[in-house]
Amino acid sequence: MTDQPIISDVRPATAGDYVQLLKPRIMLLVVFTAFVGLVAAESVSGIAMHPFMAAMATLAVALGSGAAGAINMWYDSDIDAQMTRTATRPIPSGAVPREEALSLGLILSAASVMLMWLASNWLAAALLAFSIVYYGVIYTMWLKRATPQNIVIGGGAGAFPPVIGWAAVTGTVPQDAWILFAIIFMWTPPHFWALSLLAHKEYEKVSVPMLPVTHGAAVTRRQIMVYTLVLFATTMLPLVTGLGGVIYGATAGLLGLGFIALSGRLLMTRAGEADATPTENKLAAGTFAFSIFYLFAIYAALLVEHLFGLSIPVSELLA
Amino acid sequence: MSEPDPDFEPRQLTPEELKARKRRNLWLGLSLFAFVVAILIITMIRISGTGAVPRGGF
């Protein structure tokens, strides 16, 4: 063997790099909302899943979310390398080869759908498969680089987990499951646009047509306000159907008004504009952070009500 | 198809890369084992017919 020089321009991948490929923060929200869907379905339908099957169904959702994340990182590695926020991700940093990320995404996709089918039923597995394709193909490969409505339509992918959780228990997707879907669907645009107000220059650099890039910050702030109002109305639907009780109503009502107040304040500023003050941009960052807490909190309220049998319908309180 | 280059020498991996590869293989093996065990337990539960039952059925 010759004394060939060792070429080492990339660092060896660590376990953390592979975890990063699965987008663990998104996975956390996905798993949580799927679990809430699962618990609410058990409470409403009176059907109980075997605890191990429920754990496996939840794991399948986590793996499916990770699979979609890995496929997204594989496809987007070209633009990730050019944006400060994403340049340190495993592929652009050279830790994980692109093909490896794709393989991981495909293998996890297959494993998660199979696990879901075995642990629950074909409908939940089909919904999981569809949500992976929705995020990994429809959003990542098409919508994201094609239309400023990318976040609005693409938000559907992130809204599926509670529906999948519900289907895993009952094998059906009734109206209440779609209400849980609608809440996340309406929440995604104001949540993401608050962040994109701050990151629009990066998206502009890589020609991703996010709303602030194509229509400007003022239109984006207005759209955040409109969607927050529609979101508030949507979060009231569980009170009408009886899915949410008093605890949920109080949480969604108070935090919803808080979200509206923040969006209203943001509307009055020049956040995202070239001449915006640091305080104004900080308000956009604050709205983004609050939106995450908001979704966790209202889903947590539903979880508490259904897990501990604390759901008191609002109609009973008024009677 | 081109002929293989007789002078080709594969790149030597650094000790760090070898260690990383070993660790990754170990994790892959453990994950695969856990997956197989999970499928086994799921199968046993499905055979017993208690996958999803009315509340209080366990």
Short mmCIF file of C-alpha atoms in Angstrom, two decimals:
data_model
loop_
_atom_site.label_atom_id
_atom_site.label_comp_id
_atom_site.label_asym_id
_atom_site.label_seq_id
_atom_site.Cartn_x
_atom_site.Cartn_y
_atom_site.Cartn_z
CA MET A 1 0.00 0.00 0.00
CA THR A 2 1.37 3.42 -0.91
CA ASP A 3 1.66 6.32 1.48
CA GLN A 4 -1.30 8.07 -0.04
CA PRO A 5 -2.11 11.40 1.60
CA ILE A 6 -5.22 11.35 3.70
CA ILE A 7 -7.83 13.66 2.26
CA SER A 8 -10.02 14.89 5.07
CA ASP A 9 -11.90 18.03 4.12
CA VAL A 10 -15.08 16.90 5.88
CA ARG A 11 -15.59 16.11 9.53
CA PRO A 12 -16.90 12.67 10.50
CA ALA A 13 -20.63 12.67 11.18
CA THR A 14 -21.76 12.35 14.77
CA ALA A 15 -25.03 10.93 16.10
CA GLY A 16 -26.09 14.54 16.61
CA ASP A 17 -25.78 15.20 12.87
CA TYR A 18 -28.23 12.41 12.08
CA VAL A 19 -30.60 13.68 14.75
CA GLN A 20 -30.37 17.16 13.19
CA LEU A 21 -31.32 15.67 9.81
CA LEU A 22 -34.62 14.59 11.36
CA LYS A 23 -35.48 18.18 12.44
CA PRO A 24 -36.03 17.33 16.12
CA ARG A 25 -37.81 20.58 17.06
CA ILE A 26 -40.47 20.09 14.40
CA MET A 27 -40.64 16.43 15.41
CA LEU A 28 -41.43 17.44 18.99
CA LEU A 29 -44.43 19.51 17.91
CA VAL A 30 -45.57 16.81 15.49
CA VAL A 31 -45.39 14.07 18.13
CA PHE A 32 -47.14 16.21 20.72
CA THR A 33 -50.06 17.14 18.45
CA ALA A 34 -50.38 13.53 17.22
CA PHE A 35 -50.49 12.35 20.83
CA VAL A 36 -53.21 14.89 21.67
CA GLY A 37 -55.22 13.62 18.68
CA LEU A 38 -54.77 10.07 19.90
CA VAL A 39 -55.82 10.83 23.49
CA ALA A 40 -58.80 12.95 22.38
CA ALA A 41 -59.93 10.16 20.04
CA GLU A 42 -59.79 7.63 22.89
CA SER A 43 -61.77 9.95 25.15
CA VAL A 44 -64.42 10.86 22.55
CA SER A 45 -64.86 7.42 20.95
CA GLY A 46 -64.51 5.29 24.05
CA ILE A 47 -62.01 3.05 22.24
CA ALA A 48 -58.74 2.39 24.07
CA MET A 49 -55.59 1.41 22.19
CA HIS A 50 -53.23 -1.02 23.83
CA PRO A 51 -50.59 1.21 25.47
CA PHE A 52 -47.78 -0.44 23.50
CA MET A 53 -49.66 0.01 20.23
CA ALA A 54 -50.30 3.67 21.11
CA ALA A 55 -46.59 4.14 21.87
CA MET A 56 -45.64 2.51 18.56
CA ALA A 57 -48.15 4.63 16.63
CA THR A 58 -46.64 7.74 18.25
CA LEU A 59 -43.14 6.50 17.39
CA ALA A 60 -44.27 5.94 13.80
CA VAL A 61 -45.41 9.57 13.59
CA ALA A 62 -42.02 10.69 14.98
CA LEU A 63 -40.13 8.57 12.45
CA GLY A 64 -42.36 9.81 9.62
CA SER A 65 -41.71 13.40 10.64
CA GLY A 66 -37.97 12.69 10.74
CA ALA A 67 -38.13 11.04 7.32
CA ALA A 68 -39.81 14.09 5.79
CA GLY A 69 -37.21 16.32 7.48
CA ALA A 70 -34.32 14.31 6.03
CA ILE A 71 -35.84 14.40 2.53
CA ASN A 72 -36.31 18.16 2.92
CA MET A 73 -32.66 18.62 3.95
CA TRP A 74 -31.50 16.45 1.03
CA TYR A 75 -33.44 18.49 -1.52
CA ASP A 76 -32.77 21.91 0.00
CA SER A 77 -29.03 21.44 0.67
CA ASP A 78 -28.17 23.78 -2.23
CA ILE A 79 -30.04 26.74 -0.74
CA ASP A 80 -29.26 25.74 2.87
CA ALA A 81 -25.56 26.20 2.10
CA GLN A 82 -26.20 29.83 1.10
CA MET A 83 -28.26 30.92 4.10
CA THR A 84 -26.65 31.80 7.44
CA ARG A 85 -29.48 30.21 9.44
CA THR A 86 -29.09 26.83 7.68
CA ALA A 87 -25.44 26.73 6.57
CA THR A 88 -24.42 24.68 9.61
CA ARG A 89 -26.92 21.88 8.89
CA PRO A 90 -25.36 18.41 8.46
CA ILE A 91 -25.29 18.37 4.64
CA PRO A 92 -23.97 21.89 3.88
CA SER A 93 -21.42 21.55 6.69
CA GLY A 94 -20.07 18.41 5.01
CA ALA A 95 -20.83 16.01 7.86
CA VAL A 96 -23.42 13.89 6.05
CA PRO A 97 -23.37 13.17 2.28
CA ARG A 98 -26.56 14.14 0.41
CA GLU A 99 -27.25 10.58 -0.78
CA GLU A 100 -27.02 9.32 2.78
CA ALA A 101 -29.65 11.84 3.92
CA LEU A 102 -31.95 10.74 1.10
CA SER A 103 -31.43 7.06 1.95
CA LEU A 104 -32.19 7.76 5.60
CA GLY A 105 -35.35 9.66 4.61
CA LEU A 106 -36.60 6.89 2.33
CA ILE A 107 -35.83 4.06 4.77
CA LEU A 108 -37.47 5.90 7.66
CA SER A 109 -40.50 6.69 5.48
CA ALA A 110 -41.02 3.02 4.71
CA ALA A 111 -40.34 1.92 8.31
CA SER A 112 -42.69 4.52 9.81
CA VAL A 113 -45.61 3.72 7.49
CA MET A 114 -45.14 -0.01 8.05
CA LEU A 115 -44.94 0.45 11.81
CA MET A 116 -48.08 2.60 11.81
CA TRP A 117 -49.99 0.03 9.77
CA LEU A 118 -48.98 -2.81 12.08
CA ALA A 119 -49.64 -0.83 15.27
CA SER A 120 -52.98 0.64 14.19
CA ASN A 121 -54.70 0.48 10.81
CA TRP A 122 -54.33 1.17 7.09
CA LEU A 123 -56.04 4.59 7.25
CA ALA A 124 -53.55 6.00 9.77
CA ALA A 125 -50.68 4.50 7.74
CA ALA A 126 -52.04 5.99 4.51
CA LEU A 127 -52.45 9.42 6.14
CA LEU A 128 -48.89 9.21 7.46
CA ALA A 129 -47.57 8.27 4.02
CA PHE A 130 -49.52 11.13 2.45
CA SER A 131 -48.21 13.66 4.99
CA ILE A 132 -44.60 12.58 4.30
CA VAL A 133 -45.18 13.02 0.54
CA TYR A 134 -46.98 16.33 1.23
CA TYR A 135 -43.97 17.77 3.09
CA GLY A 136 -41.11 16.00 1.32
CA VAL A 137 -42.40 16.31 -2.24
CA ILE A 138 -45.36 18.70 -2.61
CA TYR A 139 -44.02 21.40 -0.25
CA THR A 140 -40.24 20.93 -0.50
CA MET A 141 -39.81 20.12 -4.17
CA TRP A 142 -42.65 22.17 -5.62
CA LEU A 143 -44.49 24.77 -3.52
CA LYS A 144 -41.54 26.21 -1.58
CA ARG A 145 -39.73 27.52 -4.64
CA ALA A 146 -42.84 28.16 -6.76
CA THR A 147 -45.37 30.35 -4.93
CA PRO A 148 -45.66 32.86 -2.07
CA GLN A 149 -48.58 30.70 -0.89
CA ASN A 150 -45.99 27.97 -0.11
CA ILE A 151 -46.49 28.26 3.63
CA VAL A 152 -50.29 28.43 3.43
CA ILE A 153 -50.71 25.29 1.31
CA GLY A 154 -47.63 23.55 2.73
CA GLY A 155 -48.99 24.09 6.24
CA GLY A 156 -51.30 21.16 5.55
CA ALA A 157 -48.37 18.78 6.01
CA GLY A 158 -47.78 19.89 9.60
CA ALA A 159 -51.51 19.82 10.32
CA PHE A 160 -51.92 16.08 9.70
CA PRO A 161 -50.40 14.61 12.93
CA PRO A 162 -53.52 14.97 15.16
CA VAL A 163 -55.63 13.50 12.36
CA ILE A 164 -53.22 10.57 12.11
CA GLY A 165 -53.35 10.12 15.89
CA TRP A 166 -57.14 10.10 15.77
CA ALA A 167 -57.26 7.65 12.87
CA ALA A 168 -54.82 5.34 14.66
CA VAL A 169 -57.38 4.85 17.45
CA THR A 170 -60.70 4.77 15.63
CA GLY A 171 -59.83 3.96 12.00
CA THR A 172 -61.92 7.00 11.01
CA VAL A 173 -61.40 10.77 10.71
CA PRO A 174 -64.50 12.51 12.03
CA GLN A 175 -65.25 16.24 12.16
CA ASP A 176 -63.35 16.80 15.44
CA ALA A 177 -60.14 15.41 13.91
CA TRP A 178 -60.45 17.88 11.02
CA ILE A 179 -60.97 20.72 13.51
CA LEU A 180 -57.60 19.83 15.07
CA PHE A 181 -56.18 19.87 11.54
CA ALA A 182 -57.72 23.27 10.81
CA ILE A 183 -56.22 24.84 13.95
CA ILE A 184 -52.64 23.95 12.92
CA PHE A 185 -53.38 24.79 9.29
CA MET A 186 -54.51 28.33 10.22
CA TRP A 187 -51.70 28.72 12.78
CA THR A 188 -48.84 27.94 10.37
CA PRO A 189 -48.93 31.11 8.19
CA PRO A 190 -48.83 33.72 11.00
CA HIS A 191 -46.27 31.57 12.85
CA PHE A 192 -43.89 31.24 9.92
CA TRP A 193 -44.42 34.69 8.40
CA ALA A 194 -43.40 36.30 11.71
CA LEU A 195 -40.03 34.54 11.30
CA SER A 196 -39.77 35.23 7.58
CA LEU A 197 -40.17 38.97 8.26
CA LEU A 198 -36.73 38.71 9.84
CA ALA A 199 -35.19 36.24 7.38
CA HIS A 200 -36.56 37.65 4.11
CA LYS A 201 -33.14 38.82 2.88
CA GLU A 202 -31.84 35.26 3.10
CA TYR A 203 -34.83 33.90 1.20
CA GLU A 204 -34.39 36.63 -1.41
CA LYS A 205 -30.74 35.64 -1.84
CA VAL A 206 -31.72 32.07 -2.73
CA SER A 207 -34.84 33.09 -4.75
CA VAL A 208 -37.38 31.41 -2.46
CA PRO A 209 -40.63 33.36 -2.97
CA MET A 210 -41.65 33.82 0.65
CA LEU A 211 -44.43 36.38 1.10
CA PRO A 212 -42.17 39.22 2.44
CA VAL A 213 -39.89 38.72 -0.60
CA THR A 214 -42.65 38.83 -3.22
CA HIS A 215 -45.19 41.19 -1.62
CA GLY A 216 -43.18 43.10 0.99
CA ALA A 217 -43.25 43.31 4.76
CA ALA A 218 -46.41 45.46 4.99
CA VAL A 219 -48.54 42.89 3.16
CA THR A 220 -47.01 40.14 5.30
CA ARG A 221 -47.86 41.95 8.55
CA ARG A 222 -51.42 42.44 7.29
CA GLN A 223 -51.72 38.76 6.37
CA ILE A 224 -50.40 37.78 9.81
CA MET A 225 -53.21 39.83 11.34
CA VAL A 226 -55.90 38.33 9.07
CA TYR A 227 -54.76 34.75 9.69
CA THR A 228 -54.54 35.32 13.45
CA LEU A 229 -58.19 36.44 13.46
CA VAL A 230 -59.26 33.43 11.38
CA LEU A 231 -57.18 31.22 13.69
CA PHE A 232 -58.99 32.61 16.73
CA ALA A 233 -62.36 31.76 15.18
CA THR A 234 -61.10 28.28 14.27
CA THR A 235 -59.94 27.60 17.83
CA MET A 236 -63.50 28.27 19.03
CA LEU A 237 -64.89 25.35 16.97
CA PRO A 238 -63.99 22.68 19.59
CA LEU A 239 -66.28 24.54 22.02
CA VAL A 240 -69.15 24.20 19.54
CA THR A 241 -68.68 20.47 18.91
CA GLY A 242 -67.86 19.65 22.55
CA LEU A 243 -64.29 18.53 21.77
CA GLY A 244 -63.00 21.32 24.01
CA GLY A 245 -64.38 22.23 27.42
CA VAL A 246 -63.98 25.09 29.84
CA ILE A 247 -60.21 24.69 30.40
CA TYR A 248 -59.61 24.62 26.66
CA GLY A 249 -61.99 27.54 26.10
CA ALA A 250 -60.26 29.72 28.70
CA THR A 251 -56.78 28.85 27.35
CA ALA A 252 -57.67 29.32 23.68
CA GLY A 253 -59.66 32.48 24.43
CA LEU A 254 -57.02 34.24 26.55
CA LEU A 255 -53.98 33.19 24.53
CA GLY A 256 -55.86 33.82 21.28
CA LEU A 257 -56.56 37.40 22.36
CA GLY A 258 -52.87 37.70 23.30
CA PHE A 259 -51.87 36.48 19.83
CA ILE A 260 -54.29 38.96 18.22
CA ALA A 261 -52.86 41.79 20.36
CA LEU A 262 -49.29 40.89 19.33
CA SER A 263 -50.24 40.68 15.64
CA GLY A 264 -52.05 44.01 15.96
CA ARG A 265 -48.97 45.64 17.47
CA LEU A 266 -46.83 44.10 14.72
CA LEU A 267 -49.21 45.54 12.12
CA MET A 268 -48.58 49.04 13.50
CA THR A 269 -44.79 48.70 13.17
CA ARG A 270 -42.38 48.59 10.23
CA ALA A 271 -40.97 45.18 11.24
CA GLY A 272 -39.25 43.49 8.32
CA GLU A 273 -38.68 46.80 6.45
CA ALA A 274 -35.18 48.12 5.74
CA ASP A 275 -35.71 51.02 8.16
CA ALA A 276 -37.30 48.97 10.97
CA THR A 277 -35.92 49.59 14.45
CA PRO A 278 -34.40 46.71 16.46
CA THR A 279 -37.41 46.93 18.82
CA GLU A 280 -39.82 46.47 15.91
CA ASN A 281 -37.91 43.44 14.61
CA LYS A 282 -37.75 42.12 18.15
CA LEU A 283 -41.55 42.24 18.21
CA ALA A 284 -41.63 39.99 15.12
CA ALA A 285 -39.28 37.57 16.86
CA GLY A 286 -41.48 37.73 19.97
CA THR A 287 -44.61 36.98 17.90
CA PHE A 288 -42.86 33.96 16.40
CA ALA A 289 -41.84 32.67 19.85
CA PHE A 290 -45.31 33.34 21.29
CA SER A 291 -46.97 31.43 18.44
CA ILE A 292 -45.05 28.27 19.39
CA PHE A 293 -46.05 28.59 23.04
CA TYR A 294 -49.64 29.32 21.96
CA LEU A 295 -50.04 26.13 19.93
CA PHE A 296 -48.42 23.99 22.64
CA ALA A 297 -50.67 25.55 25.28
CA ILE A 298 -54.00 25.11 23.52
CA TYR A 299 -53.18 21.52 22.59
CA ALA A 300 -51.96 20.92 26.16
CA ALA A 301 -55.33 22.21 27.43
CA LEU A 302 -57.11 19.65 25.25
CA LEU A 303 -54.73 16.95 26.45
CA VAL A 304 -55.37 17.74 30.12
CA GLU A 305 -59.13 17.72 29.59
CA HIS A 306 -59.21 14.39 27.77
CA LEU A 307 -56.43 12.61 29.66
CA PHE A 308 -57.81 13.38 33.12
CA GLY A 309 -61.52 13.49 32.26
CA LEU A 310 -61.72 17.20 33.08
CA SER A 311 -63.71 18.24 30.05
CA ILE A 312 -66.73 20.30 31.12
CA PRO A 313 -68.66 21.36 28.01
CA VAL A 314 -69.28 25.10 27.82
CA SER A 315 -72.98 24.38 27.15
CA GLU A 316 -73.23 22.72 30.59
CA LEU A 317 -71.71 25.76 32.24
CA LEU A 318 -74.19 28.06 30.53
CA ALA A 319 -77.22 25.88 31.27
CA MET B 1 -17.72 -0.05 -19.21
CA SER B 2 -14.19 1.22 -18.39
CA GLU B 3 -11.45 -1.08 -17.09
CA PRO B 4 -10.63 -0.76 -13.37
CA ASP B 5 -7.49 1.28 -12.72
CA PRO B 6 -4.81 -1.17 -11.41
CA ASP B 7 -3.03 1.69 -9.60
CA PHE B 8 -6.17 2.77 -7.73
CA GLU B 9 -5.69 2.87 -3.95
CA PRO B 10 -8.75 3.59 -1.83
CA ARG B 11 -8.41 6.54 0.55
CA GLN B 12 -7.38 5.56 4.06
CA LEU B 13 -9.85 6.55 6.72
CA THR B 14 -8.59 8.61 9.63
CA PRO B 15 -8.86 7.06 13.13
CA GLU B 16 -11.71 9.52 13.85
CA GLU B 17 -13.57 8.43 10.74
CA LEU B 18 -13.11 4.75 11.60
CA LYS B 19 -14.38 5.41 15.11
CA ALA B 20 -17.38 7.33 13.74
CA ARG B 21 -18.16 4.52 11.30
CA LYS B 22 -18.00 1.93 14.08
CA ARG B 23 -20.32 4.01 16.27
CA ARG B 24 -22.77 4.49 13.41
CA ASN B 25 -22.82 0.77 12.65
CA LEU B 26 -23.48 0.03 16.32
CA TRP B 27 -26.42 2.47 16.39
CA LEU B 28 -27.78 1.04 13.15
CA GLY B 29 -27.57 -2.47 14.57
CA LEU B 30 -29.28 -1.48 17.81
CA SER B 31 -32.03 0.40 15.95
CA LEU B 32 -32.67 -2.57 13.70
CA PHE B 33 -32.80 -4.90 16.70
CA ALA B 34 -35.25 -2.58 18.51
CA PHE B 35 -37.41 -2.44 15.37
CA VAL B 36 -37.53 -6.23 15.13
CA VAL B 37 -38.43 -6.54 18.83
CA ALA B 38 -41.18 -3.92 18.39
CA ILE B 39 -42.67 -5.81 15.45
CA LEU B 40 -42.55 -9.03 17.48
CA ILE B 41 -44.44 -7.47 20.39
CA ILE B 42 -46.97 -5.84 18.03
CA THR B 43 -47.59 -9.21 16.40
CA MET B 44 -48.15 -10.86 19.78
CA ILE B 45 -50.63 -8.13 20.80
CA ARG B 46 -52.49 -8.39 17.49
CA ILE B 47 -52.75 -12.16 17.82
CA SER B 48 -54.17 -11.75 21.34
CA GLY B 49 -56.82 -9.39 19.86
CA THR B 50 -56.27 -6.51 22.30
CA GLY B 51 -54.84 -3.91 19.88
CA ALA B 52 -57.79 -1.53 20.23
CA VAL B 53 -60.76 -2.40 22.46
CA PRO B 54 -63.63 -0.50 24.15
CA ARG B 55 -62.49 1.36 27.29
CA GLY B 56 -61.98 -0.90 30.33
CA GLY B 57 -61.34 -3.86 28.05
CA PHE B 58 -57.78 -4.61 29.16
#
